[in-house]
PDB file of C-alpha atoms in Angstrom:
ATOM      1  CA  UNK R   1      -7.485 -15.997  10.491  1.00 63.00           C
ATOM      2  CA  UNK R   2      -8.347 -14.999   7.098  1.00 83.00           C
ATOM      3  CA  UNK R   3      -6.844 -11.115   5.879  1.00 94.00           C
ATOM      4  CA  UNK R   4      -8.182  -8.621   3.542  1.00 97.00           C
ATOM      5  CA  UNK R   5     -10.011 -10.881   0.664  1.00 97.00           C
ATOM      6  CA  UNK R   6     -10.103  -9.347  -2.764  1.00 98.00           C
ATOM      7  CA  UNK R   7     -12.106 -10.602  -5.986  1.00 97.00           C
ATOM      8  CA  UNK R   8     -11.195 -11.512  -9.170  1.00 97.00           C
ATOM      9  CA  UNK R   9      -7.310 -11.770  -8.733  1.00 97.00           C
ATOM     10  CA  UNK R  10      -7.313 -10.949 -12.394  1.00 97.00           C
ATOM     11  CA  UNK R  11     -10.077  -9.244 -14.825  1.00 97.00           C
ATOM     12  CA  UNK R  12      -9.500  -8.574 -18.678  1.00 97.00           C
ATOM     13  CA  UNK R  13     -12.057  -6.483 -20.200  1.00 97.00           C
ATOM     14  CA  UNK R  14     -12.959  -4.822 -23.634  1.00 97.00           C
ATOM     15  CA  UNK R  15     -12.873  -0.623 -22.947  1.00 97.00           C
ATOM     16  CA  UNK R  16     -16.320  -0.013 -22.533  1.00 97.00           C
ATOM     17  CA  UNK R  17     -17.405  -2.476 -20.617  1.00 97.00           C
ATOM     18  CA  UNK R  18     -17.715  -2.081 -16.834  1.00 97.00           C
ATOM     19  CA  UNK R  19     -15.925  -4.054 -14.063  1.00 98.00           C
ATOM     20  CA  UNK R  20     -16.803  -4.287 -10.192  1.00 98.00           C
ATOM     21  CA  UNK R  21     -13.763  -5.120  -8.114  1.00 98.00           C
ATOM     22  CA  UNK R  22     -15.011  -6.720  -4.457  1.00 98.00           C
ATOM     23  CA  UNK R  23     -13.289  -6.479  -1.428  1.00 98.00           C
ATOM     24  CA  UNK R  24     -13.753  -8.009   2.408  1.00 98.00           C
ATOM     25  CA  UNK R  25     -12.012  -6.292   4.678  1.00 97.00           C
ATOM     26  CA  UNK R  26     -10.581  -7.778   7.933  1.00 96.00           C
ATOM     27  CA  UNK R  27     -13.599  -8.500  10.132  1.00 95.00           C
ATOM     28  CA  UNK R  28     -13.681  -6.270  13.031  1.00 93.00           C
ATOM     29  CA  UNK R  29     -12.333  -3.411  11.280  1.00 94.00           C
ATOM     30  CA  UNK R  30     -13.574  -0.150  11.201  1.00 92.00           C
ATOM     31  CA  UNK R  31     -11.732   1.457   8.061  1.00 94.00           C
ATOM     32  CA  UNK R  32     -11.101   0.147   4.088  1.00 96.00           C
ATOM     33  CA  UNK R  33      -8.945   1.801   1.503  1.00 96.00           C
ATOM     34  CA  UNK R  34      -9.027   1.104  -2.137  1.00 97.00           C
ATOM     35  CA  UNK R  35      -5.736   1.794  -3.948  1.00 97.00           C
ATOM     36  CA  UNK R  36      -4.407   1.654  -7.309  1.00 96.00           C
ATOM     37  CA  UNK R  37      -0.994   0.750  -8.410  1.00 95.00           C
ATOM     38  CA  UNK R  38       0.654   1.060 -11.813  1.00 92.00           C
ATOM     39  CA  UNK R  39       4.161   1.803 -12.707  1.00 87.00           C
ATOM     40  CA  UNK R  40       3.437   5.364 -13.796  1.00 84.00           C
ATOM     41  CA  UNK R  41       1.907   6.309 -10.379  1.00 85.00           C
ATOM     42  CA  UNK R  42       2.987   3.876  -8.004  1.00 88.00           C
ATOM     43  CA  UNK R  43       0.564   3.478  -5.115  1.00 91.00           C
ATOM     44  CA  UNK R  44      -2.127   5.872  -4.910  1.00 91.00           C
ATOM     45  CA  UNK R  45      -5.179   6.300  -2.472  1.00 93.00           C
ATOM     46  CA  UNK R  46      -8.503   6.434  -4.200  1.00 96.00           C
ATOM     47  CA  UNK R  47     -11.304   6.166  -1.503  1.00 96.00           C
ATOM     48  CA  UNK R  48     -11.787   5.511   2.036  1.00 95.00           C
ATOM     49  CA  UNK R  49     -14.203   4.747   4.236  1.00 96.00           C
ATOM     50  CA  UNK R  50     -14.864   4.601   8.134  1.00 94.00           C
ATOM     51  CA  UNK R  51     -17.614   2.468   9.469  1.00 94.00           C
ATOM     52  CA  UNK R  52     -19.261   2.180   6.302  1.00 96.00           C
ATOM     53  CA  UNK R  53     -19.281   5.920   5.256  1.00 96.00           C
ATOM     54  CA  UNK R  54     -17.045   7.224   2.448  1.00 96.00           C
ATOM     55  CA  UNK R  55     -14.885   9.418   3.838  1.00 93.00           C
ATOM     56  CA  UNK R  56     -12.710  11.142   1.751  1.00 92.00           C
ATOM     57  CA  UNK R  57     -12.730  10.372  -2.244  1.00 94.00           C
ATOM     58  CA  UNK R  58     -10.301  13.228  -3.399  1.00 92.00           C
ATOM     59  CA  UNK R  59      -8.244  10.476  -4.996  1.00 92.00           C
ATOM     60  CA  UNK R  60     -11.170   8.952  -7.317  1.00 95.00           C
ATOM     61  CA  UNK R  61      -9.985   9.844 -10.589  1.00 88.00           C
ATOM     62  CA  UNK R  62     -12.698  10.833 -12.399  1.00 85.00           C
ATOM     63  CA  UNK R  63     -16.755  10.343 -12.468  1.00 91.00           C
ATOM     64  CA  UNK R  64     -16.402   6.687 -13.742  1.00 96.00           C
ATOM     65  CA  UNK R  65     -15.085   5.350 -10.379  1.00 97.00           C
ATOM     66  CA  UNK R  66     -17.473   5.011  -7.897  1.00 97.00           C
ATOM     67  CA  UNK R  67     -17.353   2.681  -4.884  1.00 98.00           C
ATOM     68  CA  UNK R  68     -19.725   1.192  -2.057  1.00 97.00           C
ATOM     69  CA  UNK R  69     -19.731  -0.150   1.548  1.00 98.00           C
ATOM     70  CA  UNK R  70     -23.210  -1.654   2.315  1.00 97.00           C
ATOM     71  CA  UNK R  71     -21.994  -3.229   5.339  1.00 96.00           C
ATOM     72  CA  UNK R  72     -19.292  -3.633   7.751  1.00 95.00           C
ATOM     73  CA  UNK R  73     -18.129  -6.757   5.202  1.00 96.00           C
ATOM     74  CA  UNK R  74     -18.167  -5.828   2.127  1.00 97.00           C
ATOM     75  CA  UNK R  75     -17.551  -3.071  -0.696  1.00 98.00           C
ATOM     76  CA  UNK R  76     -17.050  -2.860  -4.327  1.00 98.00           C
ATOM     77  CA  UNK R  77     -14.878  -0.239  -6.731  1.00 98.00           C
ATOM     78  CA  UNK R  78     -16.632   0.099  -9.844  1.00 98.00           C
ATOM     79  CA  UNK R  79     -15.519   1.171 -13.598  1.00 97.00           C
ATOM     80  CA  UNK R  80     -17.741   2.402 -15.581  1.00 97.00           C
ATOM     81  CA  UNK R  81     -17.531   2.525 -18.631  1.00 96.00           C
ATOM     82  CA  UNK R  82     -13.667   1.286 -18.641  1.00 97.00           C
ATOM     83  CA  UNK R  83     -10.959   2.566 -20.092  1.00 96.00           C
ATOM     84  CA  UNK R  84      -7.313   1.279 -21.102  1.00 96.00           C
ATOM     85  CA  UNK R  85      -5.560   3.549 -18.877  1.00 95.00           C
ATOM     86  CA  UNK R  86      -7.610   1.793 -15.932  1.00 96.00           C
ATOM     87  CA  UNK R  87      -5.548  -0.779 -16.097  1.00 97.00           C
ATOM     88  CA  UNK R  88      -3.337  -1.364 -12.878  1.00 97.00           C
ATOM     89  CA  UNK R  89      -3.814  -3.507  -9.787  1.00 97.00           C
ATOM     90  CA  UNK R  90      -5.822  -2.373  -7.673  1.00 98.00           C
ATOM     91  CA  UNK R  91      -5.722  -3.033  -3.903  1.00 98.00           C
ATOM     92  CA  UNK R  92      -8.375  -3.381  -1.099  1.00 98.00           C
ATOM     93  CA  UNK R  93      -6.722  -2.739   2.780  1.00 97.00           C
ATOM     94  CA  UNK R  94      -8.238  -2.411   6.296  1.00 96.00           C
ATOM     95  CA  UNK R  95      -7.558  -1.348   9.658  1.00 93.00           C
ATOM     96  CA  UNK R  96      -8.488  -1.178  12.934  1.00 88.00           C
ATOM     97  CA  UNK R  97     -10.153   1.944  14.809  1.00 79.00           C
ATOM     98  CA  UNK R  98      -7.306   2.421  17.500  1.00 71.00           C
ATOM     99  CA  UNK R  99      -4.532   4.345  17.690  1.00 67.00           C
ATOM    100  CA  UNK R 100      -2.272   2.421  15.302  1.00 68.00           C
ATOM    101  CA  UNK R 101      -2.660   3.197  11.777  1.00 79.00           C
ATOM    102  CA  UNK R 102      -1.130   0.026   9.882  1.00 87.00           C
ATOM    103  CA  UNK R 103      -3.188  -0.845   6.877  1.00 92.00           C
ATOM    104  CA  UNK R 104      -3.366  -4.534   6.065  1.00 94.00           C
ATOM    105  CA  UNK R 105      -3.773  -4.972   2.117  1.00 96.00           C
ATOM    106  CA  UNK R 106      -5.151  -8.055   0.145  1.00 97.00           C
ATOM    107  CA  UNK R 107      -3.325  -9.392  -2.738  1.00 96.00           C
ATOM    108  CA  UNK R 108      -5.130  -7.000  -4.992  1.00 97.00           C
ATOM    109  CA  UNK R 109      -6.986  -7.828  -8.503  1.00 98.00           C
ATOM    110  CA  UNK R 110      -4.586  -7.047 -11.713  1.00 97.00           C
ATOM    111  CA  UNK R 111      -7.347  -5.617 -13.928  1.00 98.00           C
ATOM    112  CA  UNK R 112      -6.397  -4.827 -18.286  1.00 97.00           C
ATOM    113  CA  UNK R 113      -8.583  -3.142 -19.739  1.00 97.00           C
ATOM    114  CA  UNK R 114      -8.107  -3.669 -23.595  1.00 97.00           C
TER     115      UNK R 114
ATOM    116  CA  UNK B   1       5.240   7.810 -27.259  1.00 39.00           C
ATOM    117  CA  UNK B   2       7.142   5.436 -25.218  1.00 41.00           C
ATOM    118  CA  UNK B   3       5.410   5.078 -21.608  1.00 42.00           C
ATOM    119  CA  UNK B   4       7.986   5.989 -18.287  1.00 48.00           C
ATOM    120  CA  UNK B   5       7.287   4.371 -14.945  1.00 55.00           C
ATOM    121  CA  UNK B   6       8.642   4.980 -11.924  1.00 59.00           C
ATOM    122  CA  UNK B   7      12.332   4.279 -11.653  1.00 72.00           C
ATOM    123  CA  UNK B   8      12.854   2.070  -8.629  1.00 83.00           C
ATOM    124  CA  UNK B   9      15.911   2.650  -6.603  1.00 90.00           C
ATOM    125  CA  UNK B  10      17.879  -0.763  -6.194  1.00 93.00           C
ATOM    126  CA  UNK B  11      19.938  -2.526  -3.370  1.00 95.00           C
ATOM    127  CA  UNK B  12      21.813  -5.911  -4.867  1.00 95.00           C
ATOM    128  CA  UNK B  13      23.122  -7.549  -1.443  1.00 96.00           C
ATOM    129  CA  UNK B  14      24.678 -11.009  -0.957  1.00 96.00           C
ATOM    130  CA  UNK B  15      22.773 -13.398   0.822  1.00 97.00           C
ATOM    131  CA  UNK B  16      23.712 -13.323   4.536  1.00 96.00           C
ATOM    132  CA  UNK B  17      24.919  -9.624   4.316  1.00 96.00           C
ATOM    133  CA  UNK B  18      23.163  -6.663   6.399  1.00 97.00           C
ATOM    134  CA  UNK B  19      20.916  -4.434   4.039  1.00 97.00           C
ATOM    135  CA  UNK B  20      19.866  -1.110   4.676  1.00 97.00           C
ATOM    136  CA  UNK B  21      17.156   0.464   3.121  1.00 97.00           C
ATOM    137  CA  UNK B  22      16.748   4.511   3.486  1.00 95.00           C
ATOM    138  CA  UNK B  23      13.591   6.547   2.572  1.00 95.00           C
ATOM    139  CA  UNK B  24      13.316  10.077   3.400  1.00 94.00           C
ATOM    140  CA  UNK B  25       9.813  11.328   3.932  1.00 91.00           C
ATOM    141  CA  UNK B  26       8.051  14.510   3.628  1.00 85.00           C
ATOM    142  CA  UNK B  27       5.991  16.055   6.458  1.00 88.00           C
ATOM    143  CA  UNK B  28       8.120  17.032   9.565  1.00 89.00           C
ATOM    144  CA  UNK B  29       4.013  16.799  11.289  1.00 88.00           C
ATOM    145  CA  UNK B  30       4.197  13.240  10.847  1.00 90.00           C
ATOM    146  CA  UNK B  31       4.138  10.962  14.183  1.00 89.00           C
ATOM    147  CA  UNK B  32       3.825   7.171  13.118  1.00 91.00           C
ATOM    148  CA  UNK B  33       5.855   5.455  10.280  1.00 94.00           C
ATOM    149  CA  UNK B  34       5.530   1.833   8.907  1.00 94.00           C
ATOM    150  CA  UNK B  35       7.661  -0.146   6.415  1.00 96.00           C
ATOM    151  CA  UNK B  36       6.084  -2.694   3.880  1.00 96.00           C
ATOM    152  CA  UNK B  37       7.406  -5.425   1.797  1.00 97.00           C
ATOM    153  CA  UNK B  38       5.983  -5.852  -1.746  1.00 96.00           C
ATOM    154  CA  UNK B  39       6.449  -9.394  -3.342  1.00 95.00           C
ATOM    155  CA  UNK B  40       5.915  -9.512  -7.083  1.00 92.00           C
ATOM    156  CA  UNK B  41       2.502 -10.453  -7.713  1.00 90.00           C
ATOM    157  CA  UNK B  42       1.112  -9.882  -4.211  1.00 94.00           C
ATOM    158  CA  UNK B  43      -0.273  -6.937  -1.974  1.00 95.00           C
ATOM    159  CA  UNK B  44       2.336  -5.177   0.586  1.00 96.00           C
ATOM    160  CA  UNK B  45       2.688  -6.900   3.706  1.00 95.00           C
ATOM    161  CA  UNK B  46       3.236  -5.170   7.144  1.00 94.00           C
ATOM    162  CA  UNK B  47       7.006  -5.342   8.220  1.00 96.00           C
ATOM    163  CA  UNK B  48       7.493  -3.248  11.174  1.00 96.00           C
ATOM    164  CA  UNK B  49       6.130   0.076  12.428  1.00 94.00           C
ATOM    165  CA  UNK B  50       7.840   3.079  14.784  1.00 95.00           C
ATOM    166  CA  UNK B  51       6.095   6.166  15.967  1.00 92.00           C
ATOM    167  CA  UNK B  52       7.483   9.754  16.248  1.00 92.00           C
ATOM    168  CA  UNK B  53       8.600   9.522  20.000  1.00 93.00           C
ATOM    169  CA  UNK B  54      11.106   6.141  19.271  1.00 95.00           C
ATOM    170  CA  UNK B  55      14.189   6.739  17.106  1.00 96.00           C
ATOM    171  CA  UNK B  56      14.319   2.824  17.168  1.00 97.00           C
ATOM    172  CA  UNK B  57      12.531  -0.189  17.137  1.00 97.00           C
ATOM    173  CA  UNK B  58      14.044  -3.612  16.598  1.00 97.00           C
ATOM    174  CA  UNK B  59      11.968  -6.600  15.216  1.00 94.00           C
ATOM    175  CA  UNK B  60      12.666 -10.235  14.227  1.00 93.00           C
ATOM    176  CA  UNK B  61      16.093  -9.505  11.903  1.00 96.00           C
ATOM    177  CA  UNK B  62      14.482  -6.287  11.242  1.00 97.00           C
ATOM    178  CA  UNK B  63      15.152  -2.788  12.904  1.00 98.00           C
ATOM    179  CA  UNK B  64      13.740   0.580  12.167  1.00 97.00           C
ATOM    180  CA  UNK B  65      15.898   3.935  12.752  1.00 97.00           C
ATOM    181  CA  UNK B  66      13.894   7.299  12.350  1.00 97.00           C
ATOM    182  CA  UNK B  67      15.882  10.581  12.236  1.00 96.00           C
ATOM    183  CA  UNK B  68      13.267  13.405  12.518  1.00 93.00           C
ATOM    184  CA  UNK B  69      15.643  16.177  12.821  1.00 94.00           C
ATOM    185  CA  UNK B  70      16.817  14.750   8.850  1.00 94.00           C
ATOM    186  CA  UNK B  71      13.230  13.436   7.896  1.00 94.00           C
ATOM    187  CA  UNK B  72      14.812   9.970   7.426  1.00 95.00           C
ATOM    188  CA  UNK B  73      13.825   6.396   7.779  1.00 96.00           C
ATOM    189  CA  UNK B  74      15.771   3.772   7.551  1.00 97.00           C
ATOM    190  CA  UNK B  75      15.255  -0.513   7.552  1.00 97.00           C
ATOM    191  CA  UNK B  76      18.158  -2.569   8.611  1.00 98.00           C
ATOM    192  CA  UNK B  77      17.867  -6.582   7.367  1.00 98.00           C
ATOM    193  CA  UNK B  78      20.229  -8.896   9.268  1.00 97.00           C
ATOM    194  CA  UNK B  79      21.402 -11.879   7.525  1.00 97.00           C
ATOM    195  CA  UNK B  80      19.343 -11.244   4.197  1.00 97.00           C
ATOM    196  CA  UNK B  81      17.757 -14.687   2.852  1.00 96.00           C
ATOM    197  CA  UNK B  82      16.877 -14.918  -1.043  1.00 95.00           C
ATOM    198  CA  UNK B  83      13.513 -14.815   0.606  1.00 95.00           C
ATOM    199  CA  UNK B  84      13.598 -10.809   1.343  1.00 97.00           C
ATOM    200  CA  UNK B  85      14.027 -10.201  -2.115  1.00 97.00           C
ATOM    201  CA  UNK B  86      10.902  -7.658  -3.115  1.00 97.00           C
ATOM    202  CA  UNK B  87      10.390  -4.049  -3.383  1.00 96.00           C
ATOM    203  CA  UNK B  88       9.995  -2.013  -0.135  1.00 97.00           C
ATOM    204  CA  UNK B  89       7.844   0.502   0.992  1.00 94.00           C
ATOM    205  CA  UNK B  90       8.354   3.277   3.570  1.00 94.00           C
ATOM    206  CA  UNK B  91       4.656   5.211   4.629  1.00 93.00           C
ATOM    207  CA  UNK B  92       4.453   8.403   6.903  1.00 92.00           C
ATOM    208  CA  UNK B  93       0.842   9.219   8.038  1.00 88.00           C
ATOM    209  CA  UNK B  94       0.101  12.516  10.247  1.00 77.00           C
ATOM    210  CA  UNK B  95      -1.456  12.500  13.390  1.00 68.00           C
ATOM    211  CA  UNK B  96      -5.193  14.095  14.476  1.00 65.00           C
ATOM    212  CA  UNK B  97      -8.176  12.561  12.310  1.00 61.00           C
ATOM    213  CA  UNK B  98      -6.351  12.054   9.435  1.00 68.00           C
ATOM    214  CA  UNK B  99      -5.924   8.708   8.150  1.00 75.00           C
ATOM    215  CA  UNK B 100      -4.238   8.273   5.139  1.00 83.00           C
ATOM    216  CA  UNK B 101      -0.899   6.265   4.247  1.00 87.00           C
ATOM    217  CA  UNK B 102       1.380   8.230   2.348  1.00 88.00           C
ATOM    218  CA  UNK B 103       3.719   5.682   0.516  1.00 90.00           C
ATOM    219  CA  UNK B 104       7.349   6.348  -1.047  1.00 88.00           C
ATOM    220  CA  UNK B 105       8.446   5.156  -4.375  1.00 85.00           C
ATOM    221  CA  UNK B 106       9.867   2.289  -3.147  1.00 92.00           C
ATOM    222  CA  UNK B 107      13.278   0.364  -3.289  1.00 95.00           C
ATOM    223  CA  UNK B 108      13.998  -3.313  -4.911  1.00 95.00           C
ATOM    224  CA  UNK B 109      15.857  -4.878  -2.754  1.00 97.00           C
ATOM    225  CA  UNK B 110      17.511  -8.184  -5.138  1.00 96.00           C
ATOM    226  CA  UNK B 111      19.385 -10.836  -2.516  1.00 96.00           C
ATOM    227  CA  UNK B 112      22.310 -12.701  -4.732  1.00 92.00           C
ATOM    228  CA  UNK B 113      22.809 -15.757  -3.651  1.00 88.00           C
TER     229      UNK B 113
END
């Protein structure tokens, strides 16, 4: 069975210019998380979202970032306009809407931003 | 200025030792604890999970210790293969309606063979 499917693996882009990360979550799950690693910051929570809704986006860094869930299969973490200090991976993970909380990542999307 | 990342903490075992990795977490509220494994290049994978009420939960070569009187976590490797060489991630989450992950720094954990 297929896991948490992220897209592009890897984006370079000119600051400016603005990128839309995709993500499908596991189907059958109820929640998605978008994080951001760098070396700085490690890994840090930027938005989740439970049955579609965004739930809490206290870790959005600033008004550039926005991000979607249209449907129960799909959502997308925007940049715009970009800037060089976007650059990180950034990671896409789901879960389940039971009792256990274990979040199931994809292999993320390495994005520089020149 | 020169840019400073996070400084991993870093266990160098020999292949076929025992490791043990330790993370001490923050919020005595917490109830449910996972560990991940981060290969370079690739998202963290589930390893094992323990919730408040165990102070132990054995796996395949893996076992979990929690200490909640000490706030500490610990992962035990038997027999560590080359292959277990990545960095590793301890996450606390509380309980109620919250759901967020909070992760640790991390540990490398580099196998010699």
């Amino acid at each position: 069975d297929a896991g948490v499917i992220q897209s592009p693996r890897h984006e370079v882009t000119e600051m400016g210019q603005e990128v839309t990360l995709r993500c499908k979550p596991i189907s059958g799950h109820d929640y998605l998380f978008w994080y951001r690693q760098t070396m700085m910051r490690g890994l840090e929570l930027l938005i989740y979202f439970n049955n579609n809704v965004p739930i809490d986006d206290s870790g959005m860094p600033e008004d550039r970032f926005s991000a979607k869930m249209p449907n129960a299969s799909f959502s997308t973490l925007k940049i715009q306009p970009s800037e060089p200090r976007d650059s990180a991976v950034y990671f896409c993970a789901s879960r389940t809407g039971g009792g256990l909380r274990t979040q199931y990542f994809g292999p993320g999307t390495r994005l520089t931003v020149l | 200025g020169e840019s400073v990342g996070l400084h991993l903490p870093t266990l160098s075992v020999q292949e076929g030792d025992n490791s043990i990795i330790n993370c001490a977490y923050s919020n005595s509220a917490s109830d449910y604890f996972i560990w991940y494994k981060q290969e370079s290049g690739k998202g963290p994978q589930f390893i094992i999970d323990i919730r408040s009420n165990m102070d132990k939960r054995q796996g395949q070569r893996v076992t979990v210790l929690l200490n909640k009187t000490v706030k500490h976590l610990s992962l035990q490797i038997a027999a560590t293969q080359p292959g277990d060489s990545a960095v590793y991630f301890c996450a606390e989450t509380l309980g109620g309606a919250t759901n967020k992950l909070i992760f640790g720094t991390g540990t490398l954990l580099a196998v010699q063979p």
